[in-house]
């Protein structure tokens, strides 16, 4: 799978992206298998216990509509369906990644409009709120994500200020060089006359 969609920035596996892709792919897979009915339910588990990330899926029914046999997708006849599921997973991961990048871009624009001082105040409030909540909750995860984006924005803001400062210094040095040349030329002219 594409590393950018499968891995988080810290190098950990992006399980949310995988779960989203599986959930988006399963309806088509169940339909292809003739299992898209109210009797069918499924569950899955992401495994990180080998050299490759993989997902185990199980499908069951409240009342059998598929016959009395167990359908096992390790049979050669199911390769086509497995390939279809993998292709759907890739497509969903790419979609997930593009939406995530778009969200980050839009969010950074909002942070830029808020400016550095307001972002610093909001960061303090969010950090305080985060200390008093369950770190594994969805709200805490959302706050940590916003904090990360605010920190990223502030780093970019500080880098832009440093670049502006260096550019002004370099321009000043060029101006000083031109002034030095002008003074030298006048001195030489004065000494000759």
PDB file of C-alpha atoms in Angstrom:
ATOM      1  CA  UNK A   1       0.000   0.000   0.000  1.00  0.00           C
ATOM      2  CA  UNK A   2       1.110   3.588  -0.494  1.00  0.00           C
ATOM      3  CA  UNK A   3       3.211   4.612   2.454  1.00  0.00           C
ATOM      4  CA  UNK A   4       1.722   8.109   2.585  1.00  0.00           C
ATOM      5  CA  UNK A   5      -1.786   6.771   3.182  1.00  0.00           C
ATOM      6  CA  UNK A   6      -0.821   3.819   5.328  1.00  0.00           C
ATOM      7  CA  UNK A   7       1.620   5.529   7.690  1.00  0.00           C
ATOM      8  CA  UNK A   8       1.187   8.460  10.054  1.00  0.00           C
ATOM      9  CA  UNK A   9       3.811  11.205  10.197  1.00  0.00           C
ATOM     10  CA  UNK A  10       5.305   9.582  13.323  1.00  0.00           C
ATOM     11  CA  UNK A  11       5.837   6.277  11.468  1.00  0.00           C
ATOM     12  CA  UNK A  12       2.945   4.422  13.094  1.00  0.00           C
ATOM     13  CA  UNK A  13       0.340   2.575  11.035  1.00  0.00           C
ATOM     14  CA  UNK A  14      -2.633   4.728  10.056  1.00  0.00           C
ATOM     15  CA  UNK A  15      -5.273   2.300  11.302  1.00  0.00           C
ATOM     16  CA  UNK A  16      -8.071   4.838  10.881  1.00  0.00           C
ATOM     17  CA  UNK A  17      -7.350   5.050   7.139  1.00  0.00           C
ATOM     18  CA  UNK A  18      -7.320   1.263   6.842  1.00  0.00           C
ATOM     19  CA  UNK A  19     -10.578   0.923   8.804  1.00  0.00           C
ATOM     20  CA  UNK A  20     -12.246   3.597   6.679  1.00  0.00           C
ATOM     21  CA  UNK A  21     -11.093   1.897   3.489  1.00  0.00           C
ATOM     22  CA  UNK A  22     -12.349  -1.507   4.632  1.00  0.00           C
ATOM     23  CA  UNK A  23     -15.714  -0.073   5.696  1.00  0.00           C
ATOM     24  CA  UNK A  24     -16.079   1.666   2.327  1.00  0.00           C
ATOM     25  CA  UNK A  25     -15.030  -1.440   0.373  1.00  0.00           C
ATOM     26  CA  UNK A  26     -17.137  -4.062   2.164  1.00  0.00           C
ATOM     27  CA  UNK A  27     -20.552  -3.189   0.649  1.00  0.00           C
ATOM     28  CA  UNK A  28     -19.240  -3.848  -2.899  1.00  0.00           C
ATOM     29  CA  UNK A  29     -17.470  -7.000  -1.736  1.00  0.00           C
ATOM     30  CA  UNK A  30     -20.623  -8.337  -0.018  1.00  0.00           C
ATOM     31  CA  UNK A  31     -22.677  -7.521  -3.096  1.00  0.00           C
ATOM     32  CA  UNK A  32     -20.221  -9.405  -5.330  1.00  0.00           C
ATOM     33  CA  UNK A  33     -20.511 -12.380  -2.983  1.00  0.00           C
ATOM     34  CA  UNK A  34     -24.319 -12.238  -2.967  1.00  0.00           C
ATOM     35  CA  UNK A  35     -24.292 -11.428   0.751  1.00  0.00           C
ATOM     36  CA  UNK A  36     -25.727  -7.914   0.673  1.00  0.00           C
ATOM     37  CA  UNK A  37     -28.823  -8.606   2.749  1.00  0.00           C
ATOM     38  CA  UNK A  38     -30.046  -7.747   6.259  1.00  0.00           C
ATOM     39  CA  UNK A  39     -28.980 -11.174   7.555  1.00  0.00           C
ATOM     40  CA  UNK A  40     -25.294 -10.481   6.890  1.00  0.00           C
ATOM     41  CA  UNK A  41     -22.909  -8.847   9.317  1.00  0.00           C
ATOM     42  CA  UNK A  42     -19.143  -8.643   9.294  1.00  0.00           C
ATOM     43  CA  UNK A  43     -16.195  -7.590  11.428  1.00  0.00           C
ATOM     44  CA  UNK A  44     -12.509  -7.138  10.898  1.00  0.00           C
ATOM     45  CA  UNK A  45      -9.229  -6.791  12.714  1.00  0.00           C
ATOM     46  CA  UNK A  46      -6.007  -5.083  11.656  1.00  0.00           C
ATOM     47  CA  UNK A  47      -2.967  -7.229  12.402  1.00  0.00           C
ATOM     48  CA  UNK A  48       0.477  -5.753  12.982  1.00  0.00           C
ATOM     49  CA  UNK A  49       2.075  -8.995  14.175  1.00  0.00           C
ATOM     50  CA  UNK A  50       4.009  -9.792  10.987  1.00  0.00           C
ATOM     51  CA  UNK A  51       6.356  -7.968   8.630  1.00  0.00           C
ATOM     52  CA  UNK A  52       3.343  -6.698   6.705  1.00  0.00           C
ATOM     53  CA  UNK A  53       0.164  -5.013   7.894  1.00  0.00           C
ATOM     54  CA  UNK A  54      -2.875  -7.099   7.071  1.00  0.00           C
ATOM     55  CA  UNK A  55      -6.581  -7.253   7.812  1.00  0.00           C
ATOM     56  CA  UNK A  56      -8.610 -10.309   8.804  1.00  0.00           C
ATOM     57  CA  UNK A  57     -12.281 -10.113   7.905  1.00  0.00           C
ATOM     58  CA  UNK A  58     -15.083 -12.396   8.977  1.00  0.00           C
ATOM     59  CA  UNK A  59     -18.576 -12.485   7.532  1.00  0.00           C
ATOM     60  CA  UNK A  60     -21.529 -14.174   9.154  1.00  0.00           C
ATOM     61  CA  UNK A  61     -25.291 -14.258   8.948  1.00  0.00           C
ATOM     62  CA  UNK A  62     -28.068 -14.341  11.495  1.00  0.00           C
ATOM     63  CA  UNK A  63     -29.817 -16.853   9.256  1.00  0.00           C
ATOM     64  CA  UNK A  64     -27.854 -18.618   6.533  1.00  0.00           C
ATOM     65  CA  UNK A  65     -28.758 -17.480   3.048  1.00  0.00           C
ATOM     66  CA  UNK A  66     -25.548 -18.713   1.421  1.00  0.00           C
ATOM     67  CA  UNK A  67     -26.117 -22.386   1.959  1.00  0.00           C
ATOM     68  CA  UNK A  68     -24.836 -24.668   4.668  1.00  0.00           C
ATOM     69  CA  UNK A  69     -21.165 -24.427   3.750  1.00  0.00           C
ATOM     70  CA  UNK A  70     -18.471 -22.143   5.033  1.00  0.00           C
ATOM     71  CA  UNK A  71     -17.079 -19.804   2.401  1.00  0.00           C
ATOM     72  CA  UNK A  72     -13.338 -19.449   2.797  1.00  0.00           C
ATOM     73  CA  UNK A  73     -11.565 -16.746   0.775  1.00  0.00           C
ATOM     74  CA  UNK A  74      -8.291 -18.670   0.735  1.00  0.00           C
ATOM     75  CA  UNK A  75      -9.671 -20.816  -2.072  1.00  0.00           C
ATOM     76  CA  UNK A  76      -8.161 -20.078  -5.520  1.00  0.00           C
ATOM     77  CA  UNK A  77     -11.593 -19.272  -6.963  1.00  0.00           C
ATOM     78  CA  UNK A  78     -11.780 -16.253  -4.666  1.00  0.00           C
ATOM     79  CA  UNK A  79      -8.606 -14.563  -5.946  1.00  0.00           C
ATOM     80  CA  UNK A  80     -10.650 -12.300  -8.221  1.00  0.00           C
ATOM     81  CA  UNK A  81     -12.800 -11.127  -5.312  1.00  0.00           C
ATOM     82  CA  UNK A  82      -9.756 -10.613  -3.081  1.00  0.00           C
ATOM     83  CA  UNK A  83      -8.116  -8.531  -5.825  1.00  0.00           C
ATOM     84  CA  UNK A  84     -11.286  -6.488  -6.106  1.00  0.00           C
ATOM     85  CA  UNK A  85     -11.270  -5.821  -2.368  1.00  0.00           C
ATOM     86  CA  UNK A  86      -7.582  -4.844  -2.431  1.00  0.00           C
ATOM     87  CA  UNK A  87      -8.206  -2.449  -5.342  1.00  0.00           C
ATOM     88  CA  UNK A  88     -11.086  -0.890  -3.432  1.00  0.00           C
ATOM     89  CA  UNK A  89      -8.852  -0.545  -0.380  1.00  0.00           C
ATOM     90  CA  UNK A  90      -6.184   1.249  -2.430  1.00  0.00           C
ATOM     91  CA  UNK A  91      -8.760   3.563  -3.979  1.00  0.00           C
ATOM     92  CA  UNK A  92     -10.222   4.388  -0.573  1.00  0.00           C
ATOM     93  CA  UNK A  93      -6.779   4.990   0.943  1.00  0.00           C
ATOM     94  CA  UNK A  94      -5.934   7.399  -1.889  1.00  0.00           C
ATOM     95  CA  UNK A  95      -9.271   9.163  -1.372  1.00  0.00           C
ATOM     96  CA  UNK A  96      -8.717   9.289   2.395  1.00  0.00           C
ATOM     97  CA  UNK A  97      -5.219  10.752   1.914  1.00  0.00           C
ATOM     98  CA  UNK A  98      -6.386  13.435  -0.527  1.00  0.00           C
ATOM     99  CA  UNK A  99      -9.240  14.456   1.816  1.00  0.00           C
ATOM    100  CA  UNK A 100      -6.785  14.584   4.739  1.00  0.00           C
ATOM    101  CA  UNK A 101      -4.407  16.838   2.775  1.00  0.00           C
ATOM    102  CA  UNK A 102      -7.292  19.090   1.689  1.00  0.00           C
ATOM    103  CA  UNK A 103      -8.524  19.324   5.305  1.00  0.00           C
ATOM    104  CA  UNK A 104      -5.014  20.243   6.479  1.00  0.00           C
ATOM    105  CA  UNK A 105      -4.669  22.899   3.744  1.00  0.00           C
ATOM    106  CA  UNK A 106      -8.090  24.423   4.540  1.00  0.00           C
ATOM    107  CA  UNK A 107      -7.404  24.285   8.276  1.00  0.00           C
ATOM    108  CA  UNK A 108      -4.003  25.973   7.851  1.00  0.00           C
ATOM    109  CA  UNK A 109      -5.675  28.778   5.883  1.00  0.00           C
ATOM    110  CA  UNK A 110      -8.096  29.333   8.774  1.00  0.00           C
ATOM    111  CA  UNK A 111      -5.209  29.338  11.269  1.00  0.00           C
ATOM    112  CA  UNK A 112      -3.333  31.842   9.102  1.00  0.00           C
ATOM    113  CA  UNK A 113      -6.369  34.134   9.079  1.00  0.00           C
ATOM    114  CA  UNK A 114      -6.590  33.873  12.891  1.00  0.00           C
ATOM    115  CA  UNK A 115      -2.972  34.992  13.224  1.00  0.00           C
ATOM    116  CA  UNK A 116      -0.238  33.858  15.619  1.00  0.00           C
ATOM    117  CA  UNK A 117      -1.432  35.596  18.800  1.00  0.00           C
ATOM    118  CA  UNK A 118      -4.967  34.195  18.687  1.00  0.00           C
ATOM    119  CA  UNK A 119      -3.587  30.740  17.858  1.00  0.00           C
ATOM    120  CA  UNK A 120      -1.264  30.878  20.883  1.00  0.00           C
ATOM    121  CA  UNK A 121      -4.190  31.762  23.170  1.00  0.00           C
ATOM    122  CA  UNK A 122      -6.373  29.003  21.696  1.00  0.00           C
ATOM    123  CA  UNK A 123      -3.493  26.517  22.043  1.00  0.00           C
ATOM    124  CA  UNK A 124      -3.181  27.325  25.755  1.00  0.00           C
ATOM    125  CA  UNK A 125      -6.913  26.799  26.256  1.00  0.00           C
ATOM    126  CA  UNK A 126      -6.879  23.521  24.306  1.00  0.00           C
ATOM    127  CA  UNK A 127      -3.831  22.240  26.226  1.00  0.00           C
ATOM    128  CA  UNK A 128      -5.576  23.041  29.519  1.00  0.00           C
ATOM    129  CA  UNK A 129      -8.792  21.328  28.386  1.00  0.00           C
ATOM    130  CA  UNK A 130      -6.834  18.274  27.208  1.00  0.00           C
ATOM    131  CA  UNK A 131      -5.311  17.759  30.669  1.00  0.00           C
ATOM    132  CA  UNK A 132      -8.742  17.298  32.211  1.00  0.00           C
ATOM    133  CA  UNK A 133     -10.173  14.748  29.754  1.00  0.00           C
ATOM    134  CA  UNK A 134      -9.803  11.105  28.857  1.00  0.00           C
ATOM    135  CA  UNK A 135      -6.866  11.013  26.428  1.00  0.00           C
ATOM    136  CA  UNK A 136      -8.398   8.177  24.400  1.00  0.00           C
ATOM    137  CA  UNK A 137     -11.684   9.967  23.705  1.00  0.00           C
ATOM    138  CA  UNK A 138     -12.609  11.211  20.235  1.00  0.00           C
ATOM    139  CA  UNK A 139     -12.712  14.788  21.541  1.00  0.00           C
ATOM    140  CA  UNK A 140      -9.170  14.463  22.929  1.00  0.00           C
ATOM    141  CA  UNK A 141      -7.928  13.063  19.619  1.00  0.00           C
ATOM    142  CA  UNK A 142      -9.543  15.962  17.759  1.00  0.00           C
ATOM    143  CA  UNK A 143      -7.949  18.489  20.121  1.00  0.00           C
ATOM    144  CA  UNK A 144      -4.524  16.841  19.717  1.00  0.00           C
ATOM    145  CA  UNK A 145      -4.915  17.028  15.945  1.00  0.00           C
ATOM    146  CA  UNK A 146      -5.818  20.739  16.121  1.00  0.00           C
ATOM    147  CA  UNK A 147      -2.902  21.369  18.488  1.00  0.00           C
ATOM    148  CA  UNK A 148      -0.561  19.679  16.029  1.00  0.00           C
ATOM    149  CA  UNK A 149      -1.833  21.856  13.185  1.00  0.00           C
ATOM    150  CA  UNK A 150      -1.509  24.997  15.325  1.00  0.00           C
ATOM    151  CA  UNK A 151       2.093  24.088  16.210  1.00  0.00           C
ATOM    152  CA  UNK A 152       2.810  23.437  12.535  1.00  0.00           C
ATOM    153  CA  UNK A 153       1.283  26.804  11.573  1.00  0.00           C
ATOM    154  CA  UNK A 154       3.315  28.627  14.227  1.00  0.00           C
ATOM    155  CA  UNK A 155       6.531  26.952  13.020  1.00  0.00           C
ATOM    156  CA  UNK A 156       5.734  28.053   9.455  1.00  0.00           C
ATOM    157  CA  UNK A 157       4.928  31.562  10.709  1.00  0.00           C
ATOM    158  CA  UNK A 158       8.233  31.780  12.608  1.00  0.00           C
ATOM    159  CA  UNK A 159      10.146  30.440   9.594  1.00  0.00           C
ATOM    160  CA  UNK A 160       8.505  33.064   7.360  1.00  0.00           C
ATOM    161  CA  UNK A 161       9.528  35.805   9.822  1.00  0.00           C
ATOM    162  CA  UNK A 162      13.098  34.490   9.903  1.00  0.00           C
ATOM    163  CA  UNK A 163      13.201  34.399   6.096  1.00  0.00           C
ATOM    164  CA  UNK A 164      11.906  37.981   5.923  1.00  0.00           C
ATOM    165  CA  UNK A 165      14.528  39.084   8.463  1.00  0.00           C
ATOM    166  CA  UNK A 166      17.355  37.351   6.556  1.00  0.00           C
ATOM    167  CA  UNK A 167      16.143  38.820   3.270  1.00  0.00           C
ATOM    168  CA  UNK A 168      16.217  42.333   4.775  1.00  0.00           C
ATOM    169  CA  UNK A 169      19.721  41.733   6.139  1.00  0.00           C
ATOM    170  CA  UNK A 170      20.962  40.455   2.784  1.00  0.00           C
ATOM    171  CA  UNK A 171      19.362  43.419   1.000  1.00  0.00           C
ATOM    172  CA  UNK A 172      21.077  45.695   3.550  1.00  0.00           C
ATOM    173  CA  UNK A 173      24.422  44.082   2.819  1.00  0.00           C
ATOM    174  CA  UNK A 174      23.917  44.583  -0.922  1.00  0.00           C
ATOM    175  CA  UNK A 175      23.023  48.231  -0.268  1.00  0.00           C
ATOM    176  CA  UNK A 176      26.085  48.620   1.929  1.00  0.00           C
ATOM    177  CA  UNK A 177      28.209  47.111  -0.831  1.00  0.00           C
ATOM    178  CA  UNK A 178      26.794  49.573  -3.363  1.00  0.00           C
ATOM    179  CA  UNK A 179      27.373  52.456  -0.953  1.00  0.00           C
ATOM    180  CA  UNK A 180      30.959  51.302  -0.394  1.00  0.00           C
ATOM    181  CA  UNK A 181      31.545  51.243  -4.169  1.00  0.00           C
ATOM    182  CA  UNK A 182      30.114  54.768  -4.497  1.00  0.00           C
ATOM    183  CA  UNK A 183      32.280  56.133  -1.654  1.00  0.00           C
ATOM    184  CA  UNK A 184      35.389  54.446  -3.090  1.00  0.00           C
ATOM    185  CA  UNK A 185      34.664  55.936  -6.540  1.00  0.00           C
ATOM    186  CA  UNK A 186      34.247  59.461  -5.063  1.00  0.00           C
ATOM    187  CA  UNK A 187      37.457  59.106  -3.031  1.00  0.00           C
ATOM    188  CA  UNK A 188      39.389  58.060  -6.108  1.00  0.00           C
ATOM    189  CA  UNK A 189      37.883  60.958  -8.105  1.00  0.00           C
ATOM    190  CA  UNK A 190      38.751  63.402  -5.286  1.00  0.00           C
ATOM    191  CA  UNK A 191      42.342  62.099  -5.054  1.00  0.00           C
ATOM    192  CA  UNK A 192      42.848  62.429  -8.812  1.00  0.00           C
ATOM    193  CA  UNK A 193      41.536  65.997  -8.972  1.00  0.00           C
TER     194      UNK A 193
END
